Structure formats: structure tokens, C-alpha cells
Coordinates of C-alpha atoms in Angstrom, one line a residue:
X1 CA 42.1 -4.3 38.7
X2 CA 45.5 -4.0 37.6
X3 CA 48.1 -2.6 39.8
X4 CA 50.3 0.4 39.4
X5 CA 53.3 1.6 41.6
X6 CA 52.5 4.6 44.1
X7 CA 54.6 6.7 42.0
X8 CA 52.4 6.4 38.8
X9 CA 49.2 6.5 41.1
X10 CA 50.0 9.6 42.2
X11 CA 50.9 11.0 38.7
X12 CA 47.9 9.7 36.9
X13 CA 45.8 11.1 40.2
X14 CA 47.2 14.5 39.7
X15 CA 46.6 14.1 35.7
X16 CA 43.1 13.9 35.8
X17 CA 42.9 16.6 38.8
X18 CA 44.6 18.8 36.9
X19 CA 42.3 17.8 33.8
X20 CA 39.2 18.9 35.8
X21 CA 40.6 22.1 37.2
X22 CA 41.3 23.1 33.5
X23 CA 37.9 21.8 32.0
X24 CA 36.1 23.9 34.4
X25 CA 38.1 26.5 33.6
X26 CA 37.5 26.6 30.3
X27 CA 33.7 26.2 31.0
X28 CA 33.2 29.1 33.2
X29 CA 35.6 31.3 31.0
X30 CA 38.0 32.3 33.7
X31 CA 40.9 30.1 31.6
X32 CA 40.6 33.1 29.4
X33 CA 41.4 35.5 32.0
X34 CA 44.3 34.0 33.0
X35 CA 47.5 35.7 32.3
X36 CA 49.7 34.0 29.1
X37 CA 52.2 33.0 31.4
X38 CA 49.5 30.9 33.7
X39 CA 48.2 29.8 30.8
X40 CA 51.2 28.6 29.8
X41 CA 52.1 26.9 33.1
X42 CA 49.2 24.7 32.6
X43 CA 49.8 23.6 29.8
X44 CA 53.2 22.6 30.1
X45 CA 52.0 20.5 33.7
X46 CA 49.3 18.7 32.0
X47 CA 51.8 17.9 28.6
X48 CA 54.5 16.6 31.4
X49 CA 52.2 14.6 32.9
X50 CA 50.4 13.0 29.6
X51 CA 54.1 12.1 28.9
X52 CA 54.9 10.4 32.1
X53 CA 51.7 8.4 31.5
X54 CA 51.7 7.4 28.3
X55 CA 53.9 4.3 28.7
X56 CA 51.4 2.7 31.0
X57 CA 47.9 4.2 30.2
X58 CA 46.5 3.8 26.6
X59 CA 46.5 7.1 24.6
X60 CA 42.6 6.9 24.4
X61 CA 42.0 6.3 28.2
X62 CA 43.9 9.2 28.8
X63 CA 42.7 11.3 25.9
X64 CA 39.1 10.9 27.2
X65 CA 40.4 12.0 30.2
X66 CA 41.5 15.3 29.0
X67 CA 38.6 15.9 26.7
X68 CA 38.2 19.9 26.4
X69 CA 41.3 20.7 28.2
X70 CA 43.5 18.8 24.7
X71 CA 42.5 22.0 23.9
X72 CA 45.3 23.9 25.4
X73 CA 48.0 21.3 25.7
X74 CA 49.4 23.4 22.0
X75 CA 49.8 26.9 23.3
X76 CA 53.3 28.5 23.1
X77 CA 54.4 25.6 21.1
X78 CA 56.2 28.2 18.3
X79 CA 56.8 25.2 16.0
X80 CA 54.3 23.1 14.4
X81 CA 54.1 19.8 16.2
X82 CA 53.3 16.4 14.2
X83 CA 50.4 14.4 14.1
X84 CA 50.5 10.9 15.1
X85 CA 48.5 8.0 13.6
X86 CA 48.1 4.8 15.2
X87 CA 49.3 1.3 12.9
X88 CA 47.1 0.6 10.3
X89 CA 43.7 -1.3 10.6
X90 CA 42.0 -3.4 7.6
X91 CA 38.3 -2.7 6.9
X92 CA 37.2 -0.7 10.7
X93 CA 34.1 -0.4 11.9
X94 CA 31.9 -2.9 9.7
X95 CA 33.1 -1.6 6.4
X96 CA 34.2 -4.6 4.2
X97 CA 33.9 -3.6 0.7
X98 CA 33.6 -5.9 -2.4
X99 CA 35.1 -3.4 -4.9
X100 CA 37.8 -0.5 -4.2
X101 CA 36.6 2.3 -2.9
X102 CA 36.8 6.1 -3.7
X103 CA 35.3 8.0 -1.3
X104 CA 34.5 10.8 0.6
X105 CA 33.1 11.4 4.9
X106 CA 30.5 14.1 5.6
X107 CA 27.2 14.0 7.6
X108 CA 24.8 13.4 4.7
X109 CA 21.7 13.0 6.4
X110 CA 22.2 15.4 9.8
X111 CA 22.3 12.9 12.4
X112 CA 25.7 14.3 14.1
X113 CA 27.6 11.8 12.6
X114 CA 29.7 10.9 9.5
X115 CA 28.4 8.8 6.5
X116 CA 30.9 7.8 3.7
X117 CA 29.7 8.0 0.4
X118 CA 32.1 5.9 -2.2
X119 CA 32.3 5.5 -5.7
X120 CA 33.1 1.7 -6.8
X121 CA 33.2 -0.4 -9.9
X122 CA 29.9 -3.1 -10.7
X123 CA 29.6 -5.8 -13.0
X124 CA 28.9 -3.9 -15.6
X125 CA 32.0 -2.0 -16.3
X126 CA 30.7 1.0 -15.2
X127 CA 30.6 2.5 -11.6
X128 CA 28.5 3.0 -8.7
X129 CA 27.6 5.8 -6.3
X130 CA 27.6 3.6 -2.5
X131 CA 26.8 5.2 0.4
X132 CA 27.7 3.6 4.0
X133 CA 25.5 5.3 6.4
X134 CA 26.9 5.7 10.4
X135 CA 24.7 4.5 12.2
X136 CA 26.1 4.1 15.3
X137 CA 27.6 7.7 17.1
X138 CA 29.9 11.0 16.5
X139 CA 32.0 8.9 18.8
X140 CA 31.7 5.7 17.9
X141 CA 31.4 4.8 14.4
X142 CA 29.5 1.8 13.0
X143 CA 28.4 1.8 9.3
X144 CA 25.3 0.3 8.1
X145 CA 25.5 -2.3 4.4
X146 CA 26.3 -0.7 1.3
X147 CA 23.4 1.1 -0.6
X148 CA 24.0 1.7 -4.4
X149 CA 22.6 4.8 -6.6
X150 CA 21.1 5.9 -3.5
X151 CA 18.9 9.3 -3.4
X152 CA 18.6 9.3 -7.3
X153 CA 22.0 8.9 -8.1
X154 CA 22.5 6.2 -11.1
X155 CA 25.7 4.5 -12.5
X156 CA 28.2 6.3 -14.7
X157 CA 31.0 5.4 -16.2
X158 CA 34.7 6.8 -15.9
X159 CA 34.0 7.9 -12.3
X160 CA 36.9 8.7 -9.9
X161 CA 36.0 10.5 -6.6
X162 CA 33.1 11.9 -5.2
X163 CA 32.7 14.8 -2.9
X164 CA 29.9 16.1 -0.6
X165 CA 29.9 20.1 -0.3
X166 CA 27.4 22.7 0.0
X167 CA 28.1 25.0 -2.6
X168 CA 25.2 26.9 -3.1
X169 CA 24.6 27.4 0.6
X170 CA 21.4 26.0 1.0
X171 CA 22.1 24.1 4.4
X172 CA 22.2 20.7 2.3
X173 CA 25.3 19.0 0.7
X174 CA 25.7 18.6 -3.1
X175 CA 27.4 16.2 -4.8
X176 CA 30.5 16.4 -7.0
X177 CA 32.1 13.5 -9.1
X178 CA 34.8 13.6 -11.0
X179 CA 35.6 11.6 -14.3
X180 CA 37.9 10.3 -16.6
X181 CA 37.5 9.8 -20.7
X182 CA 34.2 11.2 -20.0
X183 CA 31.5 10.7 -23.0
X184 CA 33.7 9.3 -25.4
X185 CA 36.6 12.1 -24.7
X186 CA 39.8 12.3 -23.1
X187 CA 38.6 14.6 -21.3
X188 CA 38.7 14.9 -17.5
X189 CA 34.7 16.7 -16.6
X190 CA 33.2 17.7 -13.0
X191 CA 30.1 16.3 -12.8
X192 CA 27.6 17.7 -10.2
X193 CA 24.8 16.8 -8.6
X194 CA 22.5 19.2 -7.0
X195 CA 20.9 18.6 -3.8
X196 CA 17.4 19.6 -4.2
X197 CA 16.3 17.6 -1.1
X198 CA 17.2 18.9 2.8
X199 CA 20.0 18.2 4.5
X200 CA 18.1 14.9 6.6
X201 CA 16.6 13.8 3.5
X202 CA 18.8 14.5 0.3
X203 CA 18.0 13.9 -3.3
X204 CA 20.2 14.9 -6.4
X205 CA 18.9 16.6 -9.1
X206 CA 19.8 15.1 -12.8
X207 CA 23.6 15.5 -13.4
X208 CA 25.2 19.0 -14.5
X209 CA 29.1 18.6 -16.4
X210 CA 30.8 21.4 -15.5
X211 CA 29.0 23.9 -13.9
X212 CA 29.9 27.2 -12.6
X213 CA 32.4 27.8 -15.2
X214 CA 34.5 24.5 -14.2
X215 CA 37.0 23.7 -17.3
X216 CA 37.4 19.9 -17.7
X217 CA 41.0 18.9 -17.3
X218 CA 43.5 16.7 -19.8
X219 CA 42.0 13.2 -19.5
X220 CA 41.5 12.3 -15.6
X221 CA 40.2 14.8 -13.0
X222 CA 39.8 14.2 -8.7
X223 CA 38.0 17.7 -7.6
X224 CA 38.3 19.1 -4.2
X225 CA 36.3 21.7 -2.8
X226 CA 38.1 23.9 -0.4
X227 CA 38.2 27.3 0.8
X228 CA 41.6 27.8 -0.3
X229 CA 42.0 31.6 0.0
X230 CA 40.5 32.3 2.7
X231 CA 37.3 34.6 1.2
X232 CA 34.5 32.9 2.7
X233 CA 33.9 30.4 -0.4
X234 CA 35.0 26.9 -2.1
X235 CA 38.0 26.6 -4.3
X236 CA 38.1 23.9 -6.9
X237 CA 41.8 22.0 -6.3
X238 CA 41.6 19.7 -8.6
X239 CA 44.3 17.5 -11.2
X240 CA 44.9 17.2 -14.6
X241 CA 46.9 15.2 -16.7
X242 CA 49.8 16.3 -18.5
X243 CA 51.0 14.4 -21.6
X244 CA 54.6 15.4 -21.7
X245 CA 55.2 14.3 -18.3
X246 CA 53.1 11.7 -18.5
X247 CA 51.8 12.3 -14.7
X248 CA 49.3 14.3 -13.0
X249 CA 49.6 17.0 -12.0
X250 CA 47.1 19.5 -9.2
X251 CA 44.9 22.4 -11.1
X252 CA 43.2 25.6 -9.3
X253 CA 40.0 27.7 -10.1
X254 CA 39.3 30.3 -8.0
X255 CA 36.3 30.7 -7.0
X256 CA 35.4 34.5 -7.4
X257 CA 31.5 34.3 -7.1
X258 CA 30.6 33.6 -3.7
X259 CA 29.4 31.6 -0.9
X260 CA 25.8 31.0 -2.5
X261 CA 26.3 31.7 -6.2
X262 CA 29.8 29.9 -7.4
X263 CA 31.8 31.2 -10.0
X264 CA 34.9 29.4 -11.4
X265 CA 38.1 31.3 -12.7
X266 CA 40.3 30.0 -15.3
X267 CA 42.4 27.1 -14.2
X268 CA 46.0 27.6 -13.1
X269 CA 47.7 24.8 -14.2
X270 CA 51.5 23.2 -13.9
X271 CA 51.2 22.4 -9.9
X272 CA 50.2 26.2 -8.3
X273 CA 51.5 27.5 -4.5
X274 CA 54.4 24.9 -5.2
X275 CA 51.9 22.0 -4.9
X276 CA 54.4 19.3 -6.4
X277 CA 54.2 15.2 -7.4
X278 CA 57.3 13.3 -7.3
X279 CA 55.5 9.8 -6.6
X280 CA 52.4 8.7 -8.3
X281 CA 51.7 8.5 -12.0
X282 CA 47.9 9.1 -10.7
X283 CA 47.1 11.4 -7.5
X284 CA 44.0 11.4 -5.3
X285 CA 44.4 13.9 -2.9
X286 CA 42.8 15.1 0.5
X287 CA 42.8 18.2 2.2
X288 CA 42.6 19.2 5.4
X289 CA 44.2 21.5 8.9
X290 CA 46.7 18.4 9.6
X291 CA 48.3 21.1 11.5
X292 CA 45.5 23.1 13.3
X293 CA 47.6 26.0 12.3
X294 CA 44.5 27.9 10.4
X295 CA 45.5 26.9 6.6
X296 CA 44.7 23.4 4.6
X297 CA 47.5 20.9 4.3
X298 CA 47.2 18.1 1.4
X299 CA 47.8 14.8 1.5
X300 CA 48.5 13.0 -1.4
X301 CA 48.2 9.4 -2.2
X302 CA 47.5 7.6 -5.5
X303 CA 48.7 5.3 -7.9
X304 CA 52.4 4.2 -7.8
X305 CA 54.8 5.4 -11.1
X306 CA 55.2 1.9 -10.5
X307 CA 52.1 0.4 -10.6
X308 CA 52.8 -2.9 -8.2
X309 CA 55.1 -0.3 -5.7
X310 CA 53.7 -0.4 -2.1
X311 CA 51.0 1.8 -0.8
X312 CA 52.7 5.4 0.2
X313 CA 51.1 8.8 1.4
X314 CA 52.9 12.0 0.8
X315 CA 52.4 15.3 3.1
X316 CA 52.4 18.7 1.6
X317 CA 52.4 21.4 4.2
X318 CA 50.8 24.5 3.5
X319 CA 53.7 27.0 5.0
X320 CA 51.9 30.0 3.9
X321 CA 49.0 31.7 5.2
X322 CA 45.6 31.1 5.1
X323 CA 44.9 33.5 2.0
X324 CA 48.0 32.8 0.6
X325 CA 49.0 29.4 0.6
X326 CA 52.5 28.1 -0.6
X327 CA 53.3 24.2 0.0
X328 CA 56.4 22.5 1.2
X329 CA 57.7 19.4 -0.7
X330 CA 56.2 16.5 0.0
X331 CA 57.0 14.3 3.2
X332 CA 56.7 10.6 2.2
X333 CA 54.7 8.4 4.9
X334 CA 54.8 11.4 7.7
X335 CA 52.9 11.1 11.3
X336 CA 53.9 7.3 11.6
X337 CA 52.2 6.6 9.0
X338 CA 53.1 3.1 7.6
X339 CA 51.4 0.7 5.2
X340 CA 51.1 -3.2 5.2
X341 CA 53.6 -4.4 2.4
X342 CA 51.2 -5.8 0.8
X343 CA 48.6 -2.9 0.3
X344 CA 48.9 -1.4 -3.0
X345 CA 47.3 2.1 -4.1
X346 CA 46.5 5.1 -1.9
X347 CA 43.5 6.8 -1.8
X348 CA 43.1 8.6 1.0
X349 CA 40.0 10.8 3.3
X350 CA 40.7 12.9 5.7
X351 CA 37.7 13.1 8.7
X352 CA 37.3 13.4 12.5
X353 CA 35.2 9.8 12.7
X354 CA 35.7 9.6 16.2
X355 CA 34.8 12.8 17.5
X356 CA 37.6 13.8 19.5
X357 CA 38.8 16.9 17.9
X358 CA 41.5 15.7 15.4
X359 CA 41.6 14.0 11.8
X360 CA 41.7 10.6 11.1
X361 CA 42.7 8.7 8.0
X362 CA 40.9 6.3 5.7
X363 CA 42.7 5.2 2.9
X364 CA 41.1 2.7 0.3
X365 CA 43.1 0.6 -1.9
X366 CA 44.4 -3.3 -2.6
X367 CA 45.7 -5.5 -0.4
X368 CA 48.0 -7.7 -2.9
X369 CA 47.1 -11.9 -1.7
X370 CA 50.4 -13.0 -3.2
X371 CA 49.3 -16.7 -3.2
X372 CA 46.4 -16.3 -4.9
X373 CA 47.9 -13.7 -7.4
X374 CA 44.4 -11.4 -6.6
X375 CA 44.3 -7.8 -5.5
X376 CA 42.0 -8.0 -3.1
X377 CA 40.0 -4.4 -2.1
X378 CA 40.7 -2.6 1.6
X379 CA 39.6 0.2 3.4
X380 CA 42.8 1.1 6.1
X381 CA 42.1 3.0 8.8
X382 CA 44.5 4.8 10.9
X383 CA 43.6 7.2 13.7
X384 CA 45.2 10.1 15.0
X385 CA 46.2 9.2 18.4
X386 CA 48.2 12.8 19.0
X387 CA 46.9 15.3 21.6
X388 CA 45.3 18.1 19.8
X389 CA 47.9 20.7 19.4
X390 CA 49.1 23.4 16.7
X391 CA 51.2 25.9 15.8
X392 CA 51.5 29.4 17.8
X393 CA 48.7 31.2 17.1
X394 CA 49.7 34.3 14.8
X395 CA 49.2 38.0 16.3
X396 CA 45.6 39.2 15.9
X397 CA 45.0 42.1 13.7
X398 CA 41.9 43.0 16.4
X399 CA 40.8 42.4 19.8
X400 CA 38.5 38.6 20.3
X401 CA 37.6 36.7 23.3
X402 CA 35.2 33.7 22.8
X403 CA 33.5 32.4 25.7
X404 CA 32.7 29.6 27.5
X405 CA 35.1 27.7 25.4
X406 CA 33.0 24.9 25.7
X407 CA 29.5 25.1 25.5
X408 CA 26.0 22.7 24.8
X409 CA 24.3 25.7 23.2
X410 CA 25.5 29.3 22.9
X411 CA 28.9 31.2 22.8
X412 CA 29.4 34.6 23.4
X413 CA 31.9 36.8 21.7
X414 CA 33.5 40.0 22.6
X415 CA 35.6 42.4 20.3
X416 CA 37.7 45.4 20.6
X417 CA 38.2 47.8 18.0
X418 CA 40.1 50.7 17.4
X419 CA 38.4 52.1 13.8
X420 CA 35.2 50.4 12.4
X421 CA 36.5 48.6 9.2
X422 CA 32.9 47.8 8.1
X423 CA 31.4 44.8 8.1
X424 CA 32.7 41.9 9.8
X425 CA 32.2 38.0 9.2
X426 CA 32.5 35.4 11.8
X427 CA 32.7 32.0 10.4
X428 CA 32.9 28.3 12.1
X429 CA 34.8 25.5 10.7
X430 CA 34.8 21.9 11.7
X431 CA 38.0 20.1 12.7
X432 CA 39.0 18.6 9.0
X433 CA 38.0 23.1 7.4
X434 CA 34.7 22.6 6.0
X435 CA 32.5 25.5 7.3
X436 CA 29.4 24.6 9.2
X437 CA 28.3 28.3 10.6
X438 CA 28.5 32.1 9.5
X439 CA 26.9 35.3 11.1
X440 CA 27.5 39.0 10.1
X441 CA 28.8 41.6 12.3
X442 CA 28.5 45.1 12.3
X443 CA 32.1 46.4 13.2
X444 CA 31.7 49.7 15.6
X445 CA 34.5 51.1 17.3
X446 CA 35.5 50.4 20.8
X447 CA 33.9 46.8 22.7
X448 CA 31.3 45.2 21.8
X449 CA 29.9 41.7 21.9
X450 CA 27.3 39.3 21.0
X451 CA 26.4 35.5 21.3
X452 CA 25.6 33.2 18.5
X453 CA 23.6 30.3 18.5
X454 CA 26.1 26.9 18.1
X455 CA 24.0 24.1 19.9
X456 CA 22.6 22.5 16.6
X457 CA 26.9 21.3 15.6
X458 CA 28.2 18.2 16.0
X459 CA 29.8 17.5 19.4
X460 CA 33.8 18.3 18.4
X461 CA 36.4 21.0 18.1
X462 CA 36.0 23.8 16.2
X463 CA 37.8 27.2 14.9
X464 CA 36.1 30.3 14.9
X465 CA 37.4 33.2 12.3
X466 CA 36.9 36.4 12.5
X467 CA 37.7 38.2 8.8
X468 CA 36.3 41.8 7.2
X469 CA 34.3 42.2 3.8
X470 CA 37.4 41.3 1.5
X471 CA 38.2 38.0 3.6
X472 CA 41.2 39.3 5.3
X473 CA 41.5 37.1 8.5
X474 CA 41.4 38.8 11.8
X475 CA 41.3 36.9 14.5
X476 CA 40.9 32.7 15.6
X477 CA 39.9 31.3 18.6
X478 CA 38.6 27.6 19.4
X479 CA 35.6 26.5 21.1
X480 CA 34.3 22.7 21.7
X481 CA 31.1 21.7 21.1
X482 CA 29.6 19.0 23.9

């Protein structure tokens, strides 16, 4: 065993007894009933002592130490506090693959864990659909050989990302792709791929090009679904090339249909909420709460102006709101973040892979072998070794406590209201903003509660949102799933 000075003994001793006071705390729901200032107090003990730690303990040893109770160690924070990713690792977790690799994390076959489904280049100068299925935990990743065209997917050519989303809210995930100098056009088209299976056993329907009133884009086209106004639906934030500029630039369509029967607005071209490119002459972008603030954050990564530039990533912040976003410029290599010199290209995935509350980052590229004058395909892997922490919480609109804050099955919800504003949605999200859950409540005046049924998630951190019938927001709280 190694040895430690009394001093740190007793530190890391009162850590984790100061760890299990607030995990049963949380538990039993009496952490809630605490006064802010109490709250506040232990919070503010257990970040002090993490600190004084740190330099001797690893950040995972003392992470799993904390489990539930990272989930206070951000209150009264007032400022948003940066993630922090660990140096970068080539190829993690038995992924090693032959061709470069665009692709995409969710739990495609409803095991608890997360798959990564990838779109790659064959032999025959077209591409592939390859899905990488987890087979090891929520916690501890492990992912089984490549299968191509799996599910009755088939090759296509002019592919550039995939992404796995349930848009007609079915309970399964569909598949979107996006394309470049699709069918003989230079034309940028969503293609989409309806999941007609279940979500343990998934098969996709014969490709649809632009559905749901999706416009294609100038050439080239990366489409991300995301609830980016807050209404209960998915967004389409997507890119499209523009041929004075010679660069890409990001598109939005609205989605104004609904949860279970999209509709696209027109696009709103030239870079909306002050989205903005200064570095890559192609972008492939992520999105996801890098902040746990209640808004999506982008990260952007791509190809270089400069095609042979080093790998970077840049950070857009969404500074807004949750309904109305509005992004910062972008922050070049933020969080630590820090390539190999020689990796070139940055496509990066945003995804909680290890199940500890926060998001990860995958990015695939090349990994330039100088020598040999070959670009040789890489998956880099860097994980989010910050506590989990966010911004203050903004000032509800109504009254919400959610209790036991972590549970195995059920959670109960109370709510105090002054006027009955009609009905009411609550709505769960998963770590990285995807939503996994959503009841309706009927808003009366005065208290009441209820308890929802949240056993079937993932083991993880999640948000829960309160919001009324036109998608206002209302209220947040967290809750862990074990």
C-alpha cells in the first residue's frame, strides 16, 4: 500500500466522510430541505477538499468517490466554470479503425450503454455505414469489431456524418446521413432512414432525401438534430457551403411540427444566433450542454483552411438562453484540449461513454506518419476529468422540488403554483441534451405532486424541465439515475 503523510490521511478521511454524509442526503431528500446557505457550506467543504487531494489522488479515484454528491460541488458558482479534458488517447477502448471515421454515440440497441455508429470510405470509392457495438458497460466501455451496412443499411456514396435520433417518437432511433454532390448534384441532401424495427432490434426502412421539408444545402451538408429552441422538438443545425467565401458555413430549420410529426422551416442561412467559422474550410460540428447551464454549446472541428494545419477544436458557447440561443466566438482548443502534432482533421462526438455524469470527446481524424508520407486514420479520445459543475441556476418562474435526487426506480415531484397556466410538460434529458423521457401535467393552482416512473434510464446524470404548452421553460432540477 502506498503511504501518505497523516495530514493527507486525515484530509482524504474526511473527503469521503463528507462524500457519504452528502450522498445520503441526497438519497433521503433531506439535502433539499436544507437551507441555501447549508447547502452552500457543503459544497464549498467538499470542492476544498477535492482540491487539497487532487495532487496526490487520481481525479477518477476520487471522482468515484463522490459519485452523486459531484452533483452539488456547482451550486453558487455564478460564473460558468470550464470543463477539463484529460491528454489525448489514440484509438480507446478496442476501436482501431482502418478508414477515417465520421460518426455518431447513442444506445442503438437499448442495452444501457453507448454504440458508435460511423460512416467510413471502402474499396469501392463509395462509403459505408459501421457500427461498433459496446459491449462491455455504461461504465466501462469496450466495443465489439466493425459491422458494415448493418440492420439494412447499404453503401452510398458522398456520405459525411451520420446521426441517430428519434424523430418521430416512436421509442426507437432513426437514422440521418448527410451527403455531399449527392446524385450527380452539387447539392448537399439529408438522407433519412427510418427505423421501423424497436429500439433493441432496429432496422431502417429504404432511404428518404429530404424529408419533413429539409432543403438540401450548397454542395456539402453535416445535419444535427437538436432541440435548439427549447419547444419540446428537434432542430435541424446543419452547414452549407457558400461559394463566395469559399467556406462553410452553419444553416437552421426550425422545426415547427412537433415531437412526433416533424416539420422543417425554411433554412436561415449566413451563420444564425452568431454561430461563426474563422478556422476550417469544412466544419463538422457537435453539440451538446458543455456547460450544464441548460442551453447546447457547439463544438466545432473540421477540416483545416489549410489542409495539412494541425488538428484544432473550436468552442462556441451558447450565452443565450435556452429558447433563445445566441453564441460567443469561438474558443480555439478550450478545456485543455490539445492535439498530437501530428493529427490532422477534427471531427469530433460529444457523449458520456463513461457514465459518470459529464461529456467526453471522441474526435476522428489522421494521424500524419511523416516517414512514411501516409495519413494514417485515428480515433482520439479525451475524457472529461472535471467535477460536474455548472453555472448558477437561473430564478424559477414556479415552485419545483424533485426528490430523492437519486433514485433506482421512481422520483417524485412536487409543484407550487400561484395561477394554473394550463398544461404543463416535464421532460428528461440525458447528460450530452438528447431527451429520453416526457410526461404531461395538469397545472392546478396551489401544491401538488406526482411521481414518474425513471428506472428503465441509463445509470447517469440527468436534467429534468419543467416548461408550459408553448415551451417556455419553468423550472430545472437534476436527479441521478443508479
Amino acid at each position: 500500500m502506498e503511504y501518505h503523510p497523516l495530514p493527507v490521511s486525515h484530509t482524504y478521511r474526511r473527503f469521503v466522510a463528507l462524500a457519504k454524509k452528502v450522498q445520503r442526503l441526497l438519497k433521503s431528500g433531506e439535502f433539499q430541505k436544507l437551507s441555501a446557505q447549508k447547502q452552500q457550506q457543503l459544497a464549498d467543504k467538499l470542492r476544498l477538499l477535492y482540491r487539497r487531494l487532487s495532487g496526490v489522488f487520481s481525479q477518477g479515484r476520487l471522482r468515484r468517490i463522490l459519485a452523486s454528491a459531484a452533483l452539488i460541488v456547482g451550486l453558487g458558482a455564478g460564473t460558468a466554470q470550464a470543463q477539463q479534458f484529460a491528454a489525448a488517447v489514440r484509438n480507446p477502448f478496442g476501436l482501431n479503425p482502418e478508414e477515417i471515421s465520421l460518426a455518431t454515440f447513442a444506445d442503438l440497441d437499448n442495452d444501457g450503454d453507448q454504440d458508435m455508429m460511423a460512416v467510413q470510405y471502402n474499396y469501392e470509392y463509395g462509403q459505408d455505414f459501421v457500427f461498433y457495438e459496446n459491449t462491455g458497460t455504461a461504465q466501462a466501455p469496450a466495443f465489439g469489431p466493425p459491422q458494415e451496412n448493418p440492420f439494412g443499411l447499404a453503401s452510398f456514396e458522398y456520405l459525411t456524418t451520420p446521426y441517430l435520433v428519434d424523430i418521430d417518437g416512436d421509442g426507437d432511433l432513426d437514422l440521418f446521413a448527410g451527403t455531399y454532390y449527392y446524385n450527380n448534384q452539387s447539392a448537399g441532401n439529408i438522407l433519412f432512414f427510418e427505423n421501423q424495427g424497436t429500439a433493441e432490434s432496429p432496422a431502417f426502412a429504404p432511404v428518404q432525401v429530404d424529408p419533413f421539408g429539409m432543403e438540401p444545402s450548397d454542395y456539402h451538408v453535416v445535419p444535427v438534430l437538436v432541440d435548439l429552441d427549447n419547444d419540446g422538438d428537434f432542430d435541424l443545425l446543419s452547414t452549407s457551403y457558400n461559394y463566395d467565401t469559399e467556406r462553410m458555413e452553419f444553416r437552421y430549420q426550425e422545426n415547427t411540427g412537433g415531437a412526433g410529426a416533424p416539420q422543417f422551416a425554411p433554412p436561415v442561412d449566413d451563420d444564425p444566433f452568431g454561430l461563426a467559422n474563422n478556422s476550417f474550410y469544412l466544419i463538422l460540428h457537435a453539440v451538446g450542454d458543455l456547460d450544464l447551464d441548460g442551453d447546447y454549446d457547439v463544438l466545432a472541428g473540421g477540416v483545416a483552411i489549410n489542409y495539412d494545419e494541425p488538428a484544432v477544436i473550436d468552442y462556441l458557447e451558447n450565452t443565450g438562453t435556452a429558447e433563445s440561443p445566441a453564441f460567443a466566438a469561438p474558443v480555439t482548443n478550450p478545456f485543455g484540449i490539445s492535439f498530437p502534432g501530428t493529427a490532422v482533421t477534427s471531427i469530433p462526438s460529444l457523449v458520456d461513454i463513461d457514465g459518470d455524469g459529464d461529456l467526453d470527446l471522441f474526435v476522428g481524424g489522421y494521424d500524419y506518419d511523416a516517414a512514411n508520407e501516409y495519413f494514417n486514420p485515428v480515433i482520439w479520445y479525451f475524457e472529461n476529468t472535471a467535477m460536474i459543475n455548472s453555472t448558477a441556476e437561473p430564478e424559477p418562474a414556479v415552485g419545483m422540488k424533485v426528490f430523492p435526487s437519486v433514485t433506482e426506480g421512481s422520483l417524485n415531484w412536487q409543484l407550487s403554483l400561484e395561477e394554473a397556466p394550463g398544461q404543463l410538460q416535464l421532460q428528461a434529458f440525458a447528460s450530452d441534451g438528447r431527451p429520453v423521457r416526457q410526461w404531461r401535467v395538469d397545472a392546478l393552482p396551489g401544491s401538488q405532486q406526482g411521481q414518474v416512473d425513471v428506472g428503465a434510464l441509463p445509470a447517469g446524470l440527468y436534467h429534468l424541465r419543467l416548461s408550459d404548452g408553448n415551451g417556455k421553460l419553468l423550472a430545472q432540477e437534476r436527479f441521478v439515475v443508479r
